[in-house]
């Protein structure tokens, strides 16, 4: 193999030990002319091992990133949505209390109306439309 042939196709200028400049296009042409250098089994194993290590690190980084996203969403939920849920619960409790009070008041008014009628005093009752409640 000629000494001007670089093994790195991304090297634009001369590397240590070479006297000529080789561009990526020239490198490709030289590879086609001279043939592709063969990789030894140990080089392939080292490359595969390096890729596995890199894949493992990337997987770990992705897992950390996903965990951070989950934590961010959980914190957002706790900060923004939990107060709204608490407020909704309070409003529902208040609505139930007011409904019970309204029914109790209606019952008392009906008893008072019945007593007044019993004693001969008839006070016309106000009939509210069902939409009022």
XYZ file of C-alpha atoms in Angstrom:
133
model
C 0.000 0.000 0.000
C 1.429 3.449 -0.874
C 2.610 5.579 2.008
C 0.448 8.518 0.888
C -2.729 6.507 1.454
C -4.434 7.668 4.644
C -6.517 5.236 6.619
C -8.743 8.069 7.823
C -10.942 9.381 4.973
C -11.779 12.525 6.954
C -8.196 13.777 7.041
C -7.853 16.658 4.609
C -4.161 17.397 5.018
C -1.039 15.342 5.440
C -0.641 13.209 8.526
C 2.553 12.370 10.317
C 4.918 10.514 8.028
C 3.216 11.435 4.743
C 4.519 13.991 2.283
C 1.444 14.486 0.081
C -2.020 15.741 0.810
C -4.903 13.346 0.239
C -8.507 14.508 0.071
C -11.450 12.213 0.793
C -12.139 11.911 -2.938
C -8.537 10.938 -3.649
C -8.651 8.480 -0.781
C -11.731 6.800 -2.274
C -10.088 6.635 -5.703
C -6.942 5.103 -4.219
C -9.006 2.541 -2.323
C -10.782 1.571 -5.521
C -7.480 1.304 -7.375
C -5.536 -0.593 -4.691
C -8.337 -2.537 -3.023
C -9.846 -2.205 0.412
C -7.445 -3.140 3.229
C -8.619 -6.230 5.076
C -9.468 -6.105 8.726
C -8.021 -8.681 11.008
C -10.286 -10.577 13.369
C -8.751 -8.847 16.393
C -9.458 -5.423 14.856
C -13.067 -6.435 14.270
C -13.391 -7.707 17.846
C -11.898 -4.494 19.224
C -14.247 -2.434 17.065
C -17.225 -4.504 18.148
C -16.175 -4.247 21.785
C -15.767 -0.483 21.482
C -19.211 -0.227 19.883
C -20.742 -2.293 22.690
C -19.123 -0.060 25.321
C -20.328 3.051 23.502
C -23.819 1.566 23.160
C -23.856 0.778 26.882
C -22.859 4.333 27.785
C -25.437 5.805 25.421
C -28.110 3.490 26.860
C -27.200 4.603 30.367
C -27.378 8.263 29.331
C -30.773 7.692 27.700
C -32.050 5.916 30.822
C -30.888 8.792 33.012
C -32.531 11.272 30.641
C -35.805 9.296 30.668
C -35.742 9.118 34.466
C -35.181 12.871 34.594
C -38.169 13.409 32.291
C -40.337 11.230 34.525
C -39.171 13.160 37.579
C -39.854 16.473 35.808
C -43.387 15.375 34.900
C -43.984 14.090 38.426
C -42.796 17.394 39.925
C -44.907 19.341 37.442
C -47.912 17.247 38.406
C -47.278 17.811 42.101
C -46.772 21.546 41.659
C -49.527 22.354 39.179
C -52.181 19.681 39.259
C -52.263 18.586 42.897
C -53.377 22.042 44.129
C -56.149 21.995 41.527
C -57.257 18.533 42.632
C -57.266 19.676 46.273
C -59.305 22.744 45.349
C -61.767 20.582 43.421
C -62.183 18.286 46.442
C -62.848 21.271 48.696
C -65.428 22.629 46.252
C -67.172 19.246 46.075
C -67.235 19.021 49.875
C -68.634 22.539 50.075
C -71.259 21.693 47.471
C -72.334 18.611 49.436
C -72.542 20.678 52.636
C -74.622 23.375 50.949
C -76.925 20.759 49.417
C -77.507 19.196 52.852
C -78.153 22.635 54.370
C -80.600 23.513 51.606
C -82.544 20.273 52.123
C -82.592 20.772 55.902
C -83.858 24.334 55.443
C -86.576 23.123 53.072
C -87.637 20.487 55.613
C -87.799 23.091 58.418
C -89.798 25.446 56.218
C -92.248 22.680 55.342
C -92.707 21.842 59.066
C -93.257 25.511 59.903
C -95.726 25.814 57.023
C -97.604 22.761 58.308
C -97.790 24.258 61.834
C -99.052 27.567 60.475
C -101.735 25.809 58.446
C -102.663 23.776 61.544
C -103.221 27.012 63.494
C -105.235 28.569 60.704
C -102.602 30.890 59.277
C -102.033 30.203 55.621
C -98.980 31.918 54.229
C -98.627 31.434 50.509
C -95.427 29.614 49.796
C -93.079 30.675 47.096
C -92.656 27.952 44.533
C -89.281 28.175 42.935
C -88.622 26.600 39.572
C -86.618 23.356 39.603
C -83.795 25.147 37.798
C -83.266 27.292 40.874
C -81.708 24.429 42.766
